[in-house]
Coordinates of C-alpha atoms and ligand atoms in Angstrom, one line a residue:
M1 CA -5.7 54.7 -51.6
A2 CA -2.0 56.4 -52.6
S3 CA -0.9 55.7 -48.9
T4 CA -1.4 52.1 -49.5
S5 CA 0.3 52.0 -52.7
S6 CA 3.4 53.3 -51.0
S7 CA 3.3 50.8 -47.9
F8 CA 3.2 48.2 -50.6
L9 CA 6.2 50.2 -51.8
H10 CA 8.2 49.9 -48.6
I11 CA 7.9 46.6 -48.1
F12 CA 8.8 45.7 -51.3
Q13 CA 11.8 47.6 -51.0
T14 CA 15.0 45.6 -52.2
K15 CA 18.2 45.1 -50.2
T16 CA 20.6 45.3 -53.4
S17 CA 22.9 47.8 -52.2
L18 CA 23.9 45.8 -48.5
Q19 CA 23.8 42.1 -50.1
T20 CA 26.5 43.6 -52.6
S21 CA 29.5 43.8 -50.4
K22 CA 28.2 40.7 -48.4
D23 CA 27.7 38.9 -51.9
T24 CA 31.5 39.3 -53.2
E25 CA 32.9 38.8 -49.9
N26 CA 30.8 35.1 -49.6
F27 CA 31.5 34.3 -53.5
P28 CA 35.0 32.3 -53.7
S29 CA 34.6 30.0 -50.6
Q30 CA 31.6 29.0 -52.1
H31 CA 32.0 28.2 -55.7
K32 CA 33.8 25.2 -56.6
Q33 CA 35.7 24.3 -60.0
R34 CA 34.1 22.4 -63.0
H35 CA 36.1 20.6 -65.2
Y36 CA 35.3 20.7 -68.8
S37 CA 36.4 19.0 -72.1
S38 CA 35.3 21.9 -74.9
P39 CA 38.4 24.1 -75.3
S40 CA 36.5 27.7 -75.4
L41 CA 34.7 26.1 -71.9
K42 CA 37.9 25.5 -70.4
K43 CA 39.1 29.7 -71.3
I44 CA 35.8 30.6 -69.9
Q45 CA 36.9 27.9 -66.2
Q46 CA 40.3 29.4 -66.6
T47 CA 39.6 33.0 -66.3
T48 CA 36.9 32.3 -63.7
A49 CA 39.2 30.6 -62.3
A50 CA 42.0 33.3 -62.8
K51 CA 39.3 35.5 -62.0
L52 CA 38.8 34.1 -58.5
G53 CA 42.5 34.5 -57.4
F54 CA 42.2 38.4 -57.9
H55 CA 39.6 37.9 -54.8
R56 CA 42.3 36.7 -52.9
Q57 CA 44.3 39.7 -53.5
S58 CA 41.9 42.6 -54.3
L59 CA 38.5 42.5 -53.4
A60 CA 37.8 45.9 -55.3
L61 CA 39.8 44.3 -58.8
Q62 CA 36.8 41.2 -57.5
R63 CA 34.0 43.7 -57.7
S64 CA 34.8 44.9 -61.2
F65 CA 34.6 41.4 -62.3
M66 CA 31.1 40.6 -61.1
N67 CA 28.8 42.3 -62.4
R68 CA 25.9 42.2 -60.1
T69 CA 23.4 43.9 -61.2
K70 CA 22.9 43.7 -65.5
C71 CA 25.4 41.4 -67.1
A72 CA 25.3 42.3 -71.5
V73 CA 25.1 38.4 -72.6
N74 CA 24.4 38.1 -76.4
L75 CA 22.4 35.6 -77.2
E76 CA 24.1 35.3 -80.8
S77 CA 27.4 34.8 -79.0
P78 CA 30.4 32.5 -80.5
L79 CA 29.9 30.5 -76.9
M80 CA 26.4 29.3 -78.4
N81 CA 28.1 27.4 -81.3
M82 CA 29.6 25.5 -78.7
D83 CA 28.6 21.2 -78.7
E84 CA 27.9 22.0 -74.7
K85 CA 25.5 24.5 -76.5
E86 CA 23.0 20.9 -77.6
A87 CA 23.3 19.6 -74.5
P88 CA 20.8 18.8 -72.4
L89 CA 20.0 21.5 -69.4
R90 CA 18.7 20.0 -65.8
I91 CA 16.0 22.3 -65.3
G92 CA 14.3 22.0 -61.5
I93 CA 10.1 22.6 -61.8
V94 CA 8.9 24.3 -58.1
G95 CA 5.1 24.2 -58.5
L96 CA 3.7 21.7 -61.3
G97 CA 0.6 23.3 -61.1
N98 CA -1.2 24.7 -63.7
F99 CA 1.5 26.9 -65.5
G100 CA 4.5 25.0 -64.3
Q101 CA 2.7 21.6 -66.2
F102 CA 2.1 23.9 -69.7
I103 CA 5.6 25.2 -69.3
A104 CA 7.5 21.5 -69.3
Q105 CA 5.8 20.6 -72.8
G106 CA 8.0 23.7 -74.2
L107 CA 11.4 22.2 -72.0
K108 CA 10.4 19.0 -72.9
R109 CA 9.9 19.7 -76.7
Q110 CA 13.6 21.6 -76.6
G111 CA 15.7 18.9 -75.5
H112 CA 15.6 19.5 -71.7
Q113 CA 15.6 17.2 -68.8
V114 CA 12.6 18.2 -66.9
L115 CA 13.1 17.8 -62.3
A116 CA 9.7 19.1 -60.8
T117 CA 8.4 19.0 -57.5
S118 CA 5.0 20.5 -56.2
R119 CA 3.0 20.0 -52.7
S120 CA 0.7 17.9 -54.5
D121 CA 1.7 14.4 -55.8
Y122 CA 1.9 14.6 -59.6
T123 CA 3.3 11.4 -60.0
D124 CA 1.2 9.6 -62.7
Y125 CA 1.4 12.9 -64.5
C126 CA 5.1 13.4 -64.7
K127 CA 5.4 9.2 -65.4
L128 CA 3.2 10.1 -68.6
N129 CA 5.2 12.9 -69.7
G130 CA 8.9 12.0 -68.6
I131 CA 9.3 13.9 -65.7
H132 CA 11.3 13.0 -63.0
F133 CA 8.9 13.8 -60.4
F134 CA 10.4 14.1 -56.3
R135 CA 7.6 14.3 -53.9
S136 CA 10.7 16.2 -51.4
M137 CA 12.2 19.4 -52.5
D138 CA 15.4 18.3 -50.3
G139 CA 15.1 14.8 -53.3
M140 CA 15.0 16.9 -56.0
C141 CA 17.4 19.5 -54.7
E142 CA 20.2 16.2 -54.2
E143 CA 20.1 16.3 -58.1
K144 CA 21.6 19.5 -58.8
P145 CA 19.5 21.3 -61.4
D146 CA 20.8 23.7 -63.6
I147 CA 18.1 26.2 -63.4
M148 CA 15.7 26.2 -60.6
L149 CA 12.2 27.1 -62.1
I150 CA 10.1 28.4 -60.0
C151 CA 6.5 28.2 -61.0
S152 CA 4.3 28.0 -58.1
S153 CA 1.3 31.2 -57.4
I154 CA 2.5 34.2 -56.6
L155 CA 1.3 34.2 -52.9
S156 CA 2.9 30.9 -52.1
T157 CA 6.7 31.6 -53.2
E158 CA 7.7 33.0 -50.8
K159 CA 7.5 30.4 -48.6
I160 CA 8.6 27.9 -50.7
V161 CA 11.6 29.3 -51.5
R162 CA 12.5 30.1 -47.8
T163 CA 12.0 26.5 -47.5
I164 CA 14.8 25.1 -50.5
P165 CA 18.1 23.8 -49.1
F166 CA 20.5 26.0 -50.8
H167 CA 23.6 23.9 -49.6
K168 CA 22.5 21.1 -51.6
L169 CA 22.1 22.6 -55.0
K170 CA 25.4 23.5 -56.8
P171 CA 27.0 27.3 -56.2
D172 CA 26.1 28.2 -60.0
T173 CA 22.3 27.2 -59.6
I174 CA 20.5 29.8 -61.8
F175 CA 17.3 30.6 -59.9
V176 CA 14.6 31.7 -62.7
D177 CA 10.7 32.4 -62.1
V178 CA 7.8 32.7 -64.0
L179 CA 5.6 35.2 -61.6
S180 CA 3.2 37.4 -63.3
V181 CA 4.7 40.0 -61.2
K182 CA 8.3 41.2 -61.0
Q183 CA 9.8 43.3 -58.2
F184 CA 8.0 40.8 -55.4
P185 CA 10.9 37.6 -57.1
K186 CA 13.4 39.5 -57.6
N187 CA 14.1 41.5 -54.5
L188 CA 13.1 38.2 -52.4
F189 CA 16.1 36.3 -54.6
L190 CA 18.4 39.2 -53.3
E191 CA 17.1 38.6 -50.4
V192 CA 17.4 34.8 -49.7
L193 CA 19.7 33.1 -51.7
P194 CA 22.9 32.4 -51.7
P195 CA 25.2 35.3 -53.1
E196 CA 27.3 32.1 -55.7
F197 CA 23.0 31.9 -57.1
G198 CA 21.9 33.4 -60.6
I199 CA 19.1 35.1 -60.4
V200 CA 17.4 35.7 -63.9
C201 CA 13.6 36.8 -63.7
T202 CA 11.5 36.2 -65.9
H203 CA 8.0 36.4 -67.0
P204 CA 5.7 34.4 -70.3
M205 CA 3.3 36.1 -71.1
F206 CA 1.1 33.7 -72.0
G207 CA -1.0 30.3 -70.6
P208 CA -2.0 27.1 -71.3
E209 CA -5.1 28.5 -73.5
S210 CA -3.1 31.9 -75.2
G211 CA -0.1 29.5 -75.8
K212 CA -2.0 25.7 -76.4
D213 CA -1.1 26.4 -80.8
G214 CA 2.7 27.4 -80.3
W215 CA 4.3 30.2 -78.4
A216 CA 5.3 31.7 -81.1
G217 CA 5.1 35.7 -81.7
L218 CA 4.0 35.3 -78.1
P219 CA 6.3 37.7 -75.9
F220 CA 8.5 36.6 -73.7
V221 CA 9.9 39.3 -71.2
F222 CA 13.2 39.0 -68.6
D223 CA 15.8 40.5 -66.5
R224 CA 19.0 38.7 -65.9
V225 CA 19.1 40.3 -62.4
R226 CA 22.4 38.4 -61.2
V227 CA 24.4 36.7 -64.1
I228 CA 28.4 36.6 -63.4
R229 CA 30.1 37.4 -66.3
D230 CA 32.2 34.8 -68.0
S231 CA 30.8 32.0 -66.2
L232 CA 29.0 28.8 -66.7
Q233 CA 26.1 30.8 -65.3
T234 CA 26.6 32.9 -68.2
L235 CA 25.7 30.2 -71.0
N236 CA 23.3 28.2 -68.7
C237 CA 21.8 31.6 -68.4
Q238 CA 21.8 32.1 -72.9
R239 CA 20.5 28.5 -73.1
F240 CA 17.7 28.2 -70.8
L241 CA 16.8 31.9 -72.5
S242 CA 17.6 29.9 -76.4
I243 CA 14.8 27.4 -75.3
F244 CA 12.6 30.3 -75.3
E245 CA 13.6 32.4 -79.1
H246 CA 13.8 28.9 -80.7
E247 CA 10.2 27.9 -79.8
G248 CA 9.6 31.7 -82.0
C249 CA 8.9 33.9 -78.6
R250 CA 9.1 37.7 -79.0
M251 CA 12.4 38.3 -76.5
V252 CA 11.6 41.1 -74.2
E253 CA 14.0 42.6 -71.7
M254 CA 13.2 44.4 -69.5
S255 CA 13.7 45.6 -65.7
C256 CA 11.4 44.3 -63.0
E257 CA 10.1 47.7 -62.2
E258 CA 9.5 48.3 -66.0
H259 CA 7.2 45.7 -66.0
D260 CA 5.1 46.2 -63.4
R261 CA 4.5 48.9 -64.6
H262 CA 3.1 48.4 -68.1
A263 CA 1.5 44.3 -66.5
A264 CA -0.3 47.3 -63.8
G265 CA -1.4 49.0 -66.9
S266 CA -2.5 46.0 -69.3
Q267 CA -2.4 42.3 -67.9
F268 CA -4.8 43.0 -64.5
I269 CA -6.5 45.2 -66.4
T270 CA -7.9 42.8 -69.0
H271 CA -7.7 40.0 -66.3
T272 CA -10.4 43.0 -63.8
I273 CA -12.4 43.4 -66.9
G274 CA -12.6 39.2 -66.9
R275 CA -13.4 39.3 -63.1
I276 CA -16.3 41.8 -63.5
L277 CA -17.7 40.5 -66.7
S278 CA -17.8 36.8 -64.9
Q279 CA -19.5 38.4 -62.3
L280 CA -22.6 38.9 -64.9
N281 CA -23.1 35.8 -66.3
L282 CA -22.9 36.5 -69.7
E283 CA -24.5 33.7 -72.0
S284 CA -23.9 33.7 -75.7
T285 CA -26.9 34.9 -77.5
P286 CA -28.4 34.1 -81.5
I287 CA -27.3 37.5 -82.5
N288 CA -23.5 37.3 -80.7
T289 CA -21.1 40.4 -82.3
K290 CA -17.9 39.8 -83.0
G291 CA -17.2 42.2 -79.7
Y292 CA -19.0 40.5 -77.6
E293 CA -17.5 37.1 -78.3
T294 CA -14.8 38.5 -77.8
L295 CA -16.6 39.9 -74.3
L296 CA -17.1 36.1 -74.1
K297 CA -13.4 34.2 -75.1
L298 CA -12.0 37.1 -72.3
T299 CA -14.1 36.2 -69.2
E300 CA -13.9 32.5 -70.0
N301 CA -9.5 32.6 -70.6
T302 CA -9.7 34.9 -66.9
V303 CA -11.8 32.4 -65.4
S304 CA -9.9 29.1 -66.4
D305 CA -7.1 31.1 -64.6
S306 CA -7.1 30.4 -60.2
F307 CA -8.5 33.5 -57.9
D308 CA -4.7 33.5 -56.6
L309 CA -3.3 34.4 -59.3
Y310 CA -5.8 37.0 -59.6
Y311 CA -5.1 38.3 -56.4
G312 CA -1.7 38.1 -56.8
L313 CA -1.5 40.4 -59.8
F314 CA -3.8 42.7 -57.0
M315 CA -1.9 42.0 -53.8
Y316 CA 2.1 42.1 -55.4
N317 CA 2.0 45.0 -57.9
V318 CA 2.4 48.1 -56.4
N319 CA 1.1 50.1 -59.2
A320 CA -2.2 47.8 -59.5
T321 CA -4.2 50.1 -56.4
E322 CA -3.7 52.9 -58.8
Q323 CA -5.4 51.1 -62.0
I324 CA -8.2 49.7 -59.8
D325 CA -9.0 53.7 -59.2
N326 CA -8.5 54.6 -63.1
L327 CA -11.0 52.0 -63.8
D328 CA -13.2 53.6 -60.9
R329 CA -12.6 56.8 -62.7
A330 CA -13.7 55.7 -65.7
F331 CA -16.4 54.0 -65.1
D332 CA -17.9 57.0 -63.5
T333 CA -16.8 59.4 -65.8
V334 CA -19.2 57.2 -68.9
K335 CA -21.8 57.5 -66.6
Q336 CA -21.9 60.8 -66.3
K337 CA -21.2 61.0 -69.8
L338 CA -24.5 59.3 -70.4
F339 CA -26.1 61.4 -68.1
R340 CA -25.7 64.3 -69.8
R341 CA -26.2 64.0 -73.5
L342 CA -29.4 62.8 -71.6
H343 CA -30.1 66.2 -69.1
D344 CA -29.1 68.1 -72.0
I345 CA -32.1 66.1 -74.7
L346 CA -33.9 67.2 -71.3
R347 CA -32.7 70.7 -71.3
K348 CA -33.3 71.1 -75.1
Q349 CA -37.2 69.9 -75.3
I350 CA -37.7 72.1 -72.0
V351 CA -36.5 75.2 -72.8
E352 CA -37.3 74.9 -76.5
R353 CA -40.7 74.5 -76.2
V354 CA -40.5 70.7 -77.6
P355 CA -43.5 69.2 -75.7
I356 CA -42.8 66.5 -73.0
P357 CA -44.7 64.1 -72.3
M358 CA -44.5 64.8 -69.4
E359 CA -47.3 62.3 -67.8
L360 CA -45.3 59.6 -69.5
N361 CA -41.8 60.5 -68.4
V362 CA -42.7 60.9 -65.1
E363 CA -44.6 57.0 -65.1
R364 CA -42.0 55.5 -66.6
L365 CA -39.3 56.7 -64.3
R366 CA -41.5 56.0 -61.7
K367 CA -42.1 52.5 -62.8
K368 CA -38.3 52.0 -63.4
N369 CA -37.6 52.9 -60.5
S370 CA -39.4 51.0 -58.4
V371 CA -38.9 47.5 -60.5
S372 CA -35.4 47.4 -61.3
A373 CA -33.0 50.3 -62.4
P374 CA -29.6 50.6 -62.3
S375 CA -28.2 51.6 -58.6
F376 CA -25.7 54.1 -60.9
L377 CA -29.6 56.6 -62.6
P378 CA -31.0 59.0 -60.7
K379 CA -34.2 58.8 -58.8
A380 CA -37.0 60.0 -60.8
Q381 CA -37.8 62.9 -58.3
D382 CA -34.0 63.9 -58.5
M383 CA -33.8 64.0 -61.8
Y384 CA -37.6 66.4 -60.8
I385 CA -35.5 68.4 -58.6
K386 CA -31.8 69.5 -59.5
D387 CA -32.2 69.0 -63.5
I388 CA -35.9 69.3 -64.8
S389 CA -37.2 72.2 -62.1
S390 CA -35.2 74.1 -62.5
F391 CA -35.5 75.1 -66.7
A392 CA -39.4 74.1 -66.1
V393 CA -41.9 77.0 -66.8
R394 CA -43.5 77.3 -64.1
G395 CA -47.1 77.5 -65.9
E396 CA -46.5 74.0 -67.5
V397 CA -44.7 72.3 -64.7
I398 CA -48.6 73.1 -63.0
A399 CA -50.4 71.8 -66.0
N400 CA -48.6 68.9 -65.5
S401 CA -48.9 68.7 -61.7
K402 CA -50.9 65.5 -61.6
A403 CA -48.7 63.2 -63.3
L404 CA -45.8 64.7 -60.4
P405 CA -44.6 62.8 -57.8
P406 CA -46.0 64.4 -53.9
G407 CA -43.7 67.3 -52.9
I408 CA -42.3 68.5 -56.5
L409 CA -43.9 71.9 -56.3
Ligands
NAP1 P1 -1.4 29.2 -59.7 O1 -2.2 29.5 -58.7 O2 -1.0 31.3 -59.6 O3 -0.1 28.6 -58.8 C1 -1.1 27.0 -58.5 C2 1.3 26.2 -58.2 O4 1.0 26.9 -57.2 C3 0.9 24.9 -58.3 O5 1.9 24.1 -58.8 C4 0.5 24.6 -56.6 O6 1.1 23.5 -56.5 C5 1.4 25.3 -56.4 N1 0.9 26.5 -55.0 C6 -0.3 26.9 -54.5 N2 -0.7 27.1 -53.4 C7 0.4 26.1 -52.1 C8 0.5 26.4 -51.1 N3 0.7 27.4 -50.1 N4 2.4 25.6 -51.0 C9 2.7 25.2 -51.8 N5 2.5 25.1 -53.1 C10 1.9 25.7 -53.6 O7 -1.8 28.7 -61.2 P2 -0.9 28.8 -62.1 O8 -1.4 29.6 -63.4 O9 0.1 27.5 -62.1 O10 0.3 29.7 -61.9 C11 1.6 29.5 -61.8 C12 2.7 30.6 -61.7 O11 2.9 30.7 -63.1 C13 2.1 32.1 -61.0 O12 3.0 32.3 -60.3 C14 1.4 33.1 -62.1 O13 1.3 34.2 -61.9 C15 2.5 32.2 -62.9 N6 2.5 32.3 -65.0 C16 1.1 32.2 -64.8 C17 0.8 31.9 -66.0 C18 -0.4 31.8 -66.5 O14 -1.4 31.8 -67.4 N7 -1.6 30.5 -65.4 C19 1.5 32.9 -67.1 C20 2.5 32.9 -67.2 C21 2.9 33.0 -65.5 P3 -0.1 22.0 -56.8 O15 -0.7 22.1 -57.8 O16 0.7 21.4 -56.7 O17 -0.7 22.1 -55.4

């Protein structure tokens, strides 16, 4: 198992260090200037242009201007007080399935323009919900959205992102994803996106079920992987994040790597338990406890997500395999605890000479084993050989020998 995990790590290793120098060299030729009416935005434009000028003189200076990793952006920055704060963003959703539709509602609530494209045809749904739907990716890219919001399944994302016609998008486009794993899209974006595109990796830690009554208090994890400092990208990034802030989400800034460590130990475990419970076909009873109600709800919530999503949580998080192993060990430990106690009771009875209804026990164990004893229960014969006979007083065993399975004495 350990080797499996390390090979995953190898596959998903980032190319950031190689890409940074290439990014910097390509940056100016592809970056087009834009014109803004607000004085503050004009200032950003001038600053950006001045800084771009540096590039022609010195790549080293350009490098110091561009922070290719994290760019400190204050959500309460005065930039957010400008008229432009209110201007709607144009957000292009890629993948309008279960979650794409759900998040589109929030974007619309906050007054932004939503465009969308997907493998399936959502024309009718979009007409009803005020979303501009495009049958082709090209069509949507030609509309030059400010934000490309990737809401596709984890498994299909790489294929989809690689087919996006980047040249049709604005050079300051920001790519945002909502995948439930984070290292994978971060590394994919860094690898395939043009260097001038912004990258913000996010995980709204809620969905259509948990967020159906609003998003207030629900965690929204984000990592500003690559945002050009003091640029329109900075502003658009802030405006995008403020959508979730205004919805009342609990904003959690965290690296993609840290997210995946936490998510494997929490979200993946939750989904796994839900999937296991769903195999038991649990049903409501007239005497449900609160705990049991919680399990029923967990099962229902888990299976309402696609199996692709669950498989993605496993396959695309390097920490998931370890959690499966932990879960396996934990179940073994619990079973051992149970049987150790049973063993202790039996030993007490034997050593302290508390009468054991041996005949009864043997018969009951025999019956259980022949009918439907859980697979983890030791066989009756094994219990006598390993556990009881070593403590038994020979005379007592002999006295009950008629009841014992053949071969025990
Ligand atoms: P999903 O099964 O993970 O993804 C469904 C989406 O992926 C649909 O838009 C579907 O397109 C698209 N898709 C699937 N296979 C495809 C393929 N081979 N080619 C092209 N498109 C394909 O279910 P989801 O719940 O909607 O999740 C979407 C994303 O949101 C996932 O990355 C998930 O991790 C993330 N997320 C989900 C939740 C949640 O609670 N559900 C919460 C946070 C984040 P069509 O609909 O057009 O077929």
